[in-house]
Tab-separated table of C-alpha atoms and ligand atoms in Angstrom:
chain	number	residue	atom	x	y	z
A	1	MET	CA	110.457	-68.156	105.734
A	2	LYS	CA	113.321	-67.483	108.134
A	3	ILE	CA	114.716	-63.978	108.632
A	4	LYS	CA	118.123	-63.791	106.938
A	5	VAL	CA	121.036	-62.316	108.880
A	6	LEU	CA	124.445	-61.579	107.368
A	7	VAL	CA	127.335	-61.099	109.804
A	8	ALA	CA	130.010	-59.487	107.640
A	9	ASP	CA	132.787	-59.109	110.180
A	10	LYS	CA	134.641	-60.987	112.898
A	11	PHE	CA	132.121	-62.180	115.508
A	12	PRO	CA	132.498	-64.707	118.358
A	13	ASP	CA	131.244	-68.205	117.339
A	14	GLU	CA	129.220	-68.623	120.514
A	15	TYR	CA	127.046	-65.640	119.590
A	16	ILE	CA	126.597	-66.796	115.989
A	17	LYS	CA	125.194	-69.959	117.580
A	18	GLN	CA	122.873	-67.888	119.793
A	19	MET	CA	121.532	-66.122	116.674
A	20	GLU	CA	120.880	-69.471	115.009
A	21	GLU	CA	119.010	-70.597	118.122
A	22	LEU	CA	116.641	-67.646	117.524
A	23	ASN	CA	115.543	-69.557	114.402
A	24	LEU	CA	117.267	-67.142	112.045
A	25	ASP	CA	119.029	-68.023	108.807
A	26	VAL	CA	122.544	-66.760	109.645
A	27	THR	CA	125.393	-66.318	107.150
A	28	PHE	CA	128.749	-65.647	108.790
A	29	SER	CA	131.199	-64.121	106.261
A	30	PRO	CA	133.840	-62.243	108.277
A	31	LYS	CA	136.055	-61.573	105.237
A	32	LEU	CA	133.531	-59.524	103.242
A	33	GLY	CA	134.763	-56.002	102.527
A	34	GLU	CA	133.019	-52.790	101.491
A	35	ASN	CA	133.076	-53.744	97.810
A	36	ASP	CA	131.843	-57.308	98.380
A	37	LEU	CA	128.767	-56.270	100.369
A	38	PRO	CA	126.668	-54.931	97.446
A	39	ASN	CA	126.788	-58.426	95.881
A	40	SER	CA	126.024	-60.277	99.102
A	41	ILE	CA	123.073	-58.285	100.394
A	42	SER	CA	120.197	-58.915	97.936
A	43	ASP	CA	118.086	-61.229	100.146
A	44	ILE	CA	119.405	-60.173	103.570
A	45	ASP	CA	117.034	-58.720	106.207
A	46	ILE	CA	119.556	-57.876	108.948
A	47	LEU	CA	123.183	-56.901	108.345
A	48	VAL	CA	125.737	-56.958	111.184
A	49	VAL	CA	129.110	-55.213	110.720
A	50	ARG	CA	132.011	-53.914	112.774
A	51	SER	CA	134.188	-51.408	110.858
A	52	THR	CA	133.341	-52.771	107.385
A	53	LYS	CA	131.914	-49.905	105.345
A	54	VAL	CA	128.250	-50.125	104.399
A	55	ASN	CA	127.993	-47.805	101.405
A	56	ALA	CA	125.029	-46.444	99.421
A	57	GLN	CA	125.359	-49.253	96.848
A	58	THR	CA	124.977	-51.932	99.532
A	59	ILE	CA	121.930	-50.127	100.854
A	60	ALA	CA	120.466	-49.742	97.344
A	61	ASN	CA	121.016	-53.460	96.587
A	62	GLY	CA	119.522	-54.572	99.918
A	63	LYS	CA	115.986	-55.177	98.641
A	64	ASN	CA	114.908	-56.811	101.927
A	65	LEU	CA	117.326	-54.932	104.175
A	66	ASN	CA	115.528	-53.601	107.228
A	67	LEU	CA	118.127	-53.327	109.990
A	68	ILE	CA	121.873	-52.646	110.038
A	69	ILE	CA	123.604	-53.269	113.345
A	70	ARG	CA	127.004	-51.770	114.053
A	71	ALA	CA	128.585	-54.317	116.414
A	72	GLY	CA	130.476	-51.552	118.169
A	73	ALA	CA	130.048	-47.898	118.996
A	74	GLY	CA	130.851	-45.591	116.051
A	75	VAL	CA	128.405	-45.675	113.129
A	76	ASN	CA	130.467	-43.504	110.778
A	77	ASN	CA	131.211	-46.531	108.546
A	78	ILE	CA	127.512	-46.753	107.607
A	79	ASP	CA	125.947	-44.469	104.994
A	80	ILE	CA	123.154	-43.347	107.293
A	81	LYS	CA	121.788	-40.805	104.789
A	82	ALA	CA	121.192	-43.657	102.317
A	83	ALA	CA	119.611	-45.781	105.080
A	84	ASN	CA	117.314	-42.878	106.055
A	85	GLN	CA	116.028	-42.574	102.501
A	86	LYS	CA	114.973	-46.238	102.414
A	87	GLY	CA	113.662	-46.345	105.992
A	88	ILE	CA	116.319	-48.847	107.086
A	89	TYR	CA	116.982	-48.923	110.817
A	90	VAL	CA	120.575	-48.431	111.989
A	91	ALA	CA	121.462	-49.492	115.531
A	92	ASN	CA	124.707	-49.711	117.479
A	93	CYS	CA	126.017	-51.188	120.749
A	94	PRO	CA	127.035	-48.120	122.767
A	95	GLY	CA	129.203	-48.494	125.842
A	96	MET	CA	129.865	-52.194	125.293
A	97	ASN	CA	133.514	-51.758	124.364
A	98	SER	CA	134.252	-48.712	126.555
A	99	VAL	CA	136.440	-50.551	129.039
A	100	ALA	CA	138.604	-52.036	126.281
A	101	VAL	CA	139.159	-48.617	124.682
A	102	ALA	CA	139.943	-47.071	128.080
A	103	GLU	CA	142.422	-49.859	128.800
A	104	LEU	CA	144.182	-49.196	125.491
A	105	ALA	CA	144.282	-45.443	126.199
A	106	MET	CA	145.962	-46.138	129.550
A	107	GLY	CA	148.376	-48.566	127.875
A	108	LEU	CA	149.304	-45.958	125.278
A	109	MET	CA	149.768	-43.333	127.994
A	110	ILE	CA	152.308	-45.521	129.799
A	111	SER	CA	153.860	-46.580	126.484
A	112	LEU	CA	154.469	-42.959	125.533
A	113	ASP	CA	155.881	-42.056	128.923
A	114	ARG	CA	158.207	-45.102	129.208
A	115	LYS	CA	158.777	-45.435	125.424
A	116	ILE	CA	157.928	-49.132	125.733
A	117	PRO	CA	157.627	-49.808	121.954
A	118	ASP	CA	161.101	-48.289	121.317
A	119	ASN	CA	162.553	-50.289	124.222
A	120	VAL	CA	161.267	-53.478	122.617
A	121	ILE	CA	162.354	-52.613	119.064
A	122	ASP	CA	165.903	-51.834	120.253
A	123	PHE	CA	166.063	-55.042	122.258
A	124	ARG	CA	164.924	-57.077	119.265
A	125	ASN	CA	167.650	-55.406	117.228
A	126	GLY	CA	170.286	-56.365	119.810
A	127	LYS	CA	170.618	-52.830	121.193
A	128	TRP	CA	170.787	-52.077	124.964
A	129	ASN	CA	169.952	-48.487	125.951
A	130	LYS	CA	169.055	-48.204	129.609
A	131	ALA	CA	170.645	-44.739	129.593
A	132	THR	CA	167.942	-43.327	127.276
A	133	TYR	CA	164.967	-45.372	128.419
A	134	SER	CA	165.540	-44.577	132.099
A	135	LYS	CA	164.247	-41.071	131.381
A	136	ALA	CA	160.496	-41.050	131.969
A	137	GLU	CA	158.117	-38.738	133.804
A	138	GLY	CA	155.719	-41.168	135.482
A	139	LEU	CA	151.964	-40.604	135.487
A	140	LYS	CA	151.420	-39.832	139.176
A	141	GLY	CA	150.610	-36.150	139.684
A	142	LYS	CA	150.390	-35.415	135.955
A	143	THR	CA	147.430	-33.475	134.591
A	144	LEU	CA	145.243	-35.447	132.194
A	145	GLY	CA	142.665	-33.792	129.914
A	146	ILE	CA	139.919	-36.129	128.731
A	147	ILE	CA	138.232	-34.688	125.646
A	148	GLY	CA	134.782	-36.277	125.509
A	149	VAL	CA	133.488	-37.668	128.785
A	150	GLY	CA	131.028	-40.254	127.514
A	151	ALA	CA	131.104	-43.953	128.371
A	152	ILE	CA	134.762	-44.344	127.315
A	153	GLY	CA	135.986	-41.029	128.782
A	154	LYS	CA	134.447	-41.974	132.146
A	155	GLU	CA	136.251	-45.342	132.168
A	156	VAL	CA	139.531	-43.545	131.380
A	157	ALA	CA	138.876	-41.102	134.247
A	158	LYS	CA	138.365	-43.963	136.737
A	159	ARG	CA	141.646	-45.572	135.735
A	160	ALA	CA	143.596	-42.299	135.643
A	161	LEU	CA	142.379	-41.433	139.155
A	162	ALA	CA	143.662	-44.808	140.332
A	163	PHE	CA	147.035	-43.749	138.886
A	164	ASP	CA	146.871	-40.592	141.101
A	165	MET	CA	146.635	-38.271	138.101
A	166	LYS	CA	144.876	-34.896	138.183
A	167	VAL	CA	141.940	-35.511	135.877
A	168	TYR	CA	140.036	-32.846	133.922
A	169	GLY	CA	137.301	-33.475	131.384
A	170	LYS	CA	135.779	-31.513	128.545
A	171	ASP	CA	132.391	-32.847	127.621
A	172	ILE	CA	130.597	-32.213	124.404
A	173	SER	CA	127.237	-30.572	124.930
A	174	ARG	CA	123.910	-32.074	124.150
A	175	ILE	CA	120.525	-30.410	123.971
A	176	GLU	CA	117.570	-32.794	123.927
A	177	GLY	CA	119.724	-35.562	122.493
A	178	VAL	CA	121.307	-33.387	119.800
A	179	MET	CA	125.011	-32.712	119.987
A	180	ILE	CA	126.039	-29.083	119.594
A	181	LYS	CA	129.445	-27.559	119.062
A	182	ASP	CA	130.891	-26.335	122.335
A	183	PHE	CA	134.626	-26.533	122.743
A	184	SER	CA	134.784	-23.140	124.394
A	185	GLU	CA	137.056	-24.020	127.296
A	186	MET	CA	139.771	-25.836	125.353
A	187	ASN	CA	141.905	-22.680	125.543
A	188	GLN	CA	141.885	-23.050	129.336
A	189	LEU	CA	142.125	-26.838	129.537
A	190	LEU	CA	144.794	-27.728	126.970
A	191	PRO	CA	147.568	-25.423	128.262
A	192	MET	CA	147.329	-27.167	131.676
A	193	CYS	CA	147.534	-30.737	130.407
A	194	ASP	CA	150.590	-32.966	130.406
A	195	ILE	CA	148.539	-35.601	128.626
A	196	VAL	CA	145.444	-35.224	126.434
A	197	THR	CA	143.279	-38.187	125.427
A	198	ILE	CA	140.475	-37.895	122.855
A	199	HIS	CA	137.214	-39.840	123.233
A	200	LEU	CA	134.798	-38.152	120.815
A	201	PRO	CA	132.530	-39.559	118.117
A	202	ALA	CA	133.084	-38.550	114.486
A	203	THR	CA	130.431	-35.945	113.716
A	204	PRO	CA	130.384	-32.751	111.646
A	205	GLU	CA	130.962	-30.910	114.947
A	206	THR	CA	134.120	-32.827	115.888
A	207	LYS	CA	135.669	-33.146	112.413
A	208	GLY	CA	139.089	-31.455	112.386
A	209	LEU	CA	138.646	-30.270	115.985
A	210	PHE	CA	142.306	-30.862	116.789
A	211	ASN	CA	143.665	-28.248	114.387
A	212	LYS	CA	146.480	-25.696	114.616
A	213	THR	CA	144.553	-23.630	117.182
A	214	MET	CA	144.229	-26.600	119.542
A	215	PHE	CA	147.848	-27.650	119.081
A	216	ASP	CA	148.869	-24.055	119.833
A	217	TYR	CA	147.045	-24.364	123.177
A	218	MET	CA	148.882	-27.612	124.052
A	219	LYS	CA	151.977	-27.608	126.250
A	220	PRO	CA	155.360	-28.304	124.626
A	221	ASN	CA	156.471	-31.918	125.266
A	222	SER	CA	152.928	-32.995	126.152
A	223	LEU	CA	151.410	-36.324	125.101
A	224	LEU	CA	148.350	-36.817	122.898
A	225	ILE	CA	146.356	-40.031	122.546
A	226	ASN	CA	143.593	-40.659	120.017
A	227	THR	CA	141.704	-43.939	120.250
A	228	SER	CA	138.469	-42.446	118.850
A	229	ARG	CA	138.262	-41.439	115.169
A	230	GLN	CA	140.893	-40.174	112.741
A	231	ASP	CA	138.614	-37.396	111.452
A	232	ILE	CA	139.018	-35.472	114.699
A	233	ILE	CA	142.703	-34.707	114.125
A	234	ASP	CA	144.061	-32.462	111.389
A	235	GLU	CA	147.086	-34.655	110.693
A	236	GLU	CA	149.115	-31.941	108.916
A	237	ALA	CA	148.667	-29.619	111.913
A	238	LEU	CA	149.652	-32.527	114.174
A	239	LEU	CA	152.893	-33.145	112.266
A	240	LYS	CA	153.748	-29.451	112.621
A	241	ALA	CA	153.013	-29.508	116.350
A	242	ILE	CA	155.249	-32.573	116.717
A	243	GLU	CA	158.050	-30.717	114.971
A	244	GLU	CA	157.621	-27.374	116.708
A	245	LYS	CA	156.570	-28.440	120.232
A	246	ASN	CA	157.888	-31.988	120.510
A	247	ILE	CA	154.387	-33.292	121.179
A	248	ARG	CA	154.427	-37.099	121.335
A	249	VAL	CA	151.453	-38.984	120.063
A	250	ALA	CA	149.804	-42.413	120.177
A	251	LEU	CA	147.126	-43.118	117.588
A	252	ASP	CA	144.851	-46.134	117.251
A	253	VAL	CA	143.205	-44.453	114.247
A	254	PHE	CA	144.722	-42.525	111.343
A	255	LYS	CA	143.895	-41.431	107.797
A	256	GLY	CA	144.335	-44.203	105.236
A	257	GLU	CA	143.813	-47.025	107.742
A	258	PRO	CA	143.418	-50.279	105.743
A	259	GLU	CA	139.940	-51.796	105.725
A	260	GLU	CA	141.326	-55.348	105.551
A	261	LYS	CA	142.328	-57.167	108.697
A	262	THR	CA	145.791	-58.050	107.303
A	263	GLY	CA	147.958	-56.638	104.523
A	264	SER	CA	150.448	-53.854	104.012
A	265	VAL	CA	150.118	-50.370	105.419
A	266	SER	CA	151.705	-47.109	104.479
A	267	SER	CA	151.498	-43.853	106.440
A	268	LYS	CA	153.429	-40.633	106.895
A	269	PHE	CA	153.623	-41.515	110.595
A	270	GLN	CA	155.771	-44.616	110.025
A	271	SER	CA	158.998	-42.624	109.907
A	272	ASN	CA	158.145	-40.270	112.775
A	273	PRO	CA	159.784	-41.269	116.063
A	274	ASN	CA	157.273	-39.173	118.061
A	275	VAL	CA	154.309	-41.233	116.881
A	276	TYR	CA	153.174	-44.687	117.975
A	277	VAL	CA	150.405	-46.217	115.881
A	278	THR	CA	148.398	-49.284	116.855
A	279	HIS	CA	146.188	-51.253	114.466
A	280	HIS	CA	142.706	-49.882	115.405
A	281	ILE	CA	142.498	-52.397	118.234
A	282	GLY	CA	140.720	-50.226	120.827
A	283	ALA	CA	137.653	-52.463	121.008
A	284	SER	CA	139.473	-55.692	120.269
A	285	THR	CA	139.536	-57.586	123.539
A	286	ALA	CA	137.596	-60.792	124.119
A	287	GLN	CA	135.763	-59.085	126.992
A	288	ALA	CA	134.605	-56.213	124.750
A	289	GLN	CA	133.799	-58.371	121.740
A	290	ASN	CA	131.703	-60.755	123.832
A	291	SER	CA	129.840	-57.867	125.363
A	292	VAL	CA	129.235	-56.246	121.926
A	293	ALA	CA	128.131	-59.615	120.496
A	294	GLU	CA	125.739	-60.208	123.394
A	295	GLU	CA	124.184	-56.785	122.805
A	296	THR	CA	123.931	-57.445	119.044
A	297	VAL	CA	122.039	-60.689	119.702
A	298	ARG	CA	119.776	-58.852	122.165
A	299	ILE	CA	118.984	-56.156	119.533
A	300	ILE	CA	118.134	-58.854	116.972
A	301	LYS	CA	116.012	-60.786	119.472
A	302	ASP	CA	114.057	-57.658	120.510
A	303	TYR	CA	113.544	-56.684	116.889
A	304	THR	CA	112.409	-60.106	115.672
A	305	THR	CA	110.125	-60.767	118.642
A	306	SER	CA	108.634	-57.322	119.336
A	307	GLY	CA	109.652	-54.995	116.494
A	308	VAL	CA	111.419	-52.686	118.967
A	309	ILE	CA	114.823	-51.402	117.864
A	310	ALA	CA	117.208	-50.927	120.779
A	311	HIS	CA	119.884	-48.216	120.269
A	312	TRP	CA	118.189	-47.020	117.108
A	313	VAL	CA	120.490	-44.219	115.919
A	314	ASN	CA	118.754	-42.883	112.795
A	315	ARG	CA	115.379	-42.090	114.325
A	316	ALA	CA	114.686	-38.359	113.810
A	317	LYS	CA	115.676	-36.687	117.087
A	318	ILE	CA	113.132	-33.950	116.679
A	319	SER	CA	110.327	-34.375	114.170
A	320	ASP	CA	108.920	-31.365	112.366
A	321	ALA	CA	105.539	-31.899	114.041
A	322	LYS	CA	104.104	-28.852	115.732
A	323	TYR	CA	100.861	-30.198	117.193
A	324	GLN	CA	99.838	-33.203	119.255
A	325	LEU	CA	96.431	-34.838	119.125
A	326	VAL	CA	95.545	-37.382	121.800
A	327	VAL	CA	92.416	-39.451	121.204
A	328	LYS	CA	91.148	-41.777	123.914
A	329	HIS	CA	88.763	-44.285	122.406
A	330	PHE	CA	87.132	-47.691	122.744
A	331	ASP	CA	89.482	-50.297	121.324
A	332	LYS	CA	87.236	-51.237	118.388
A	333	PRO	CA	87.770	-51.558	114.623
A	334	GLY	CA	87.200	-48.388	112.611
A	335	VAL	CA	87.613	-45.764	115.348
A	336	LEU	CA	91.086	-44.718	114.267
A	337	ALA	CA	90.091	-44.935	110.591
A	338	HIS	CA	87.313	-42.389	111.364
A	339	ILE	CA	89.828	-39.997	112.984
A	340	LEU	CA	92.455	-40.474	110.244
A	341	ASP	CA	89.839	-39.918	107.494
A	342	ILE	CA	89.126	-36.465	108.934
A	343	ILE	CA	92.849	-35.697	109.165
A	344	ARG	CA	93.443	-36.853	105.585
A	345	ASP	CA	90.459	-34.892	104.218
A	346	ASN	CA	92.018	-31.767	105.715
A	347	LYS	CA	95.422	-32.576	104.147
A	348	ILE	CA	97.261	-32.720	107.467
A	349	ASN	CA	100.425	-34.822	107.578
A	350	VAL	CA	100.803	-37.223	110.509
A	351	GLU	CA	104.492	-37.317	111.522
A	352	GLU	CA	104.252	-39.896	114.316
A	353	ILE	CA	101.477	-42.082	115.690
A	354	GLU	CA	101.273	-44.459	118.664
A	355	ASN	CA	98.269	-46.402	119.907
A	356	ILE	CA	98.422	-47.929	123.388
A	357	VAL	CA	95.763	-50.175	124.902
A	358	PHE	CA	94.742	-49.971	128.585
A	359	GLU	CA	94.705	-53.164	130.665
A	360	GLY	CA	91.587	-55.202	129.883
A	361	GLY	CA	91.554	-54.108	126.230
A	362	ILE	CA	88.450	-51.877	126.545
A	363	ALA	CA	90.000	-48.440	126.094
A	364	ALA	CA	92.996	-47.229	124.146
A	365	CYS	CA	94.908	-43.995	123.673
A	366	CYS	CA	96.209	-42.819	120.330
A	367	THR	CA	98.808	-40.044	120.244
A	368	MET	CA	99.522	-38.357	116.939
A	369	LYS	CA	102.159	-35.728	116.114
A	370	LEU	CA	100.860	-33.498	113.344
A	371	MET	CA	102.303	-30.873	111.016
A	372	SER	CA	99.261	-28.582	111.143
A	373	SER	CA	96.620	-27.670	113.641
A	374	VAL	CA	93.293	-29.500	113.939
A	375	SER	CA	90.326	-27.083	113.827
A	376	PRO	CA	87.441	-27.073	116.388
A	377	ASP	CA	85.195	-28.183	113.538
A	378	MET	CA	87.351	-31.248	112.884
A	379	ILE	CA	87.384	-32.126	116.592
A	380	LYS	CA	83.567	-31.841	116.582
A	381	LYS	CA	83.410	-34.322	113.679
A	382	MET	CA	85.832	-36.692	115.447
A	383	ASN	CA	83.650	-36.598	118.564
A	384	GLU	CA	80.628	-37.684	116.485
A	385	SER	CA	81.879	-41.260	116.772
A	386	PRO	CA	80.275	-42.906	119.853
A	387	ASP	CA	83.562	-44.795	120.348
A	388	VAL	CA	85.650	-41.665	120.983
A	389	LEU	CA	86.076	-41.038	124.728
A	390	SER	CA	88.012	-37.772	124.721
A	391	ILE	CA	90.200	-35.595	122.518
A	392	SER	CA	92.954	-33.208	123.479
A	393	HIS	CA	94.903	-31.051	121.071
A	394	VAL	CA	98.000	-29.055	122.029
A	395	VAL	CA	100.858	-27.137	120.441
A	396	ILE	CA	104.234	-28.854	121.049
B	1	LIG	C1	133.929	-48.880	117.604
B	1	LIG	O1	133.438	-47.885	117.068
B	1	LIG	O2	133.226	-49.656	118.268
B	1	LIG	C2	135.410	-49.148	117.492
B	1	LIG	O3	136.040	-48.265	116.637
B	1	LIG	C3	135.705	-50.579	117.154
B	1	LIG	O4	135.887	-50.841	115.822
B	1	LIG	P1	136.043	-52.372	115.355
B	1	LIG	O5	134.755	-53.042	115.661
B	1	LIG	O6	136.337	-52.312	113.912
B	1	LIG	O7	137.181	-52.959	116.144
């Protein structure tokens, strides 16, 4: 039976074809929304989405669901906690749409400075106002603060340097792959910046980061751009900062953004002349979408041919294991069963296990991450098998 893939979002036709060529049973339903997914998932093995929400109900109804791919960067539209409980892999396509987001950030920067959207609206309404629109600062020599210097932030930096801007970055800190909260220098960075652009993921650490304190640090009349996630900005504090400090803002993301691709929209920002809002289009260029789609197909191909999940985001970063046992052995049936029997009899939980075979298929090496320590007596018993070559046991 063929593996069933559901692509529940816009996706380039050429890459749907490439999936079909992998001998997969592909359903392409770009109009499915959050509430349609629970009824469309029952026999699906692999689900591909962009911003469509994958909620706990979809995950519960996905009896065969094994892999969810976010055809994009941010995975905050997927209920990862629910996926973790059912052992469903979640993967994304990091970096593939970075250039598109950086291009939009630069576009918004120039739009804010030259008031391009207002120029156009006035022209369409038959109004000529060169007097007002001639007043702009220009980007050359301005100080830009990039908040979050990951793949997108770096692309913004390259482009801003080409515009002769003074570029500063505030990175988020990571320790062994885990993000920690460190926004300690914002009090020094923000007061210097003429323009601030946010490129952070939505995490518990970044939620509400741009609050009253941050807006207090910002210069009056400065520009703020957010093409990342709406969660990062406290919108009430932003409205106050706009009023009190004349901060001007361009947002590609905001609270209450519609899930549908077309329809009506209502937001408190609509009546605010200091705010430009675009339609969450950061990643929406053909270049970015092709590159995301290519990566999605690659993830599916790797998974279906070798079981390896590229860009697997919900793998435990640090397991609770405290001990490592490495057993080198002859690659024969029953050797590992002998070792695992001893571990089971002593009620030790194996957190992770990997068995790798040496060239020629004679010897193999099995590495296990364990919750409790293996006693010398147990190691003695393991060594009783003539097929065990060596055993090492260390605290990790
Ligand atoms: C992303 O996280 O990749 C962007 O927000 C793009 O979202 P989209 O795929 O809905 O355009």
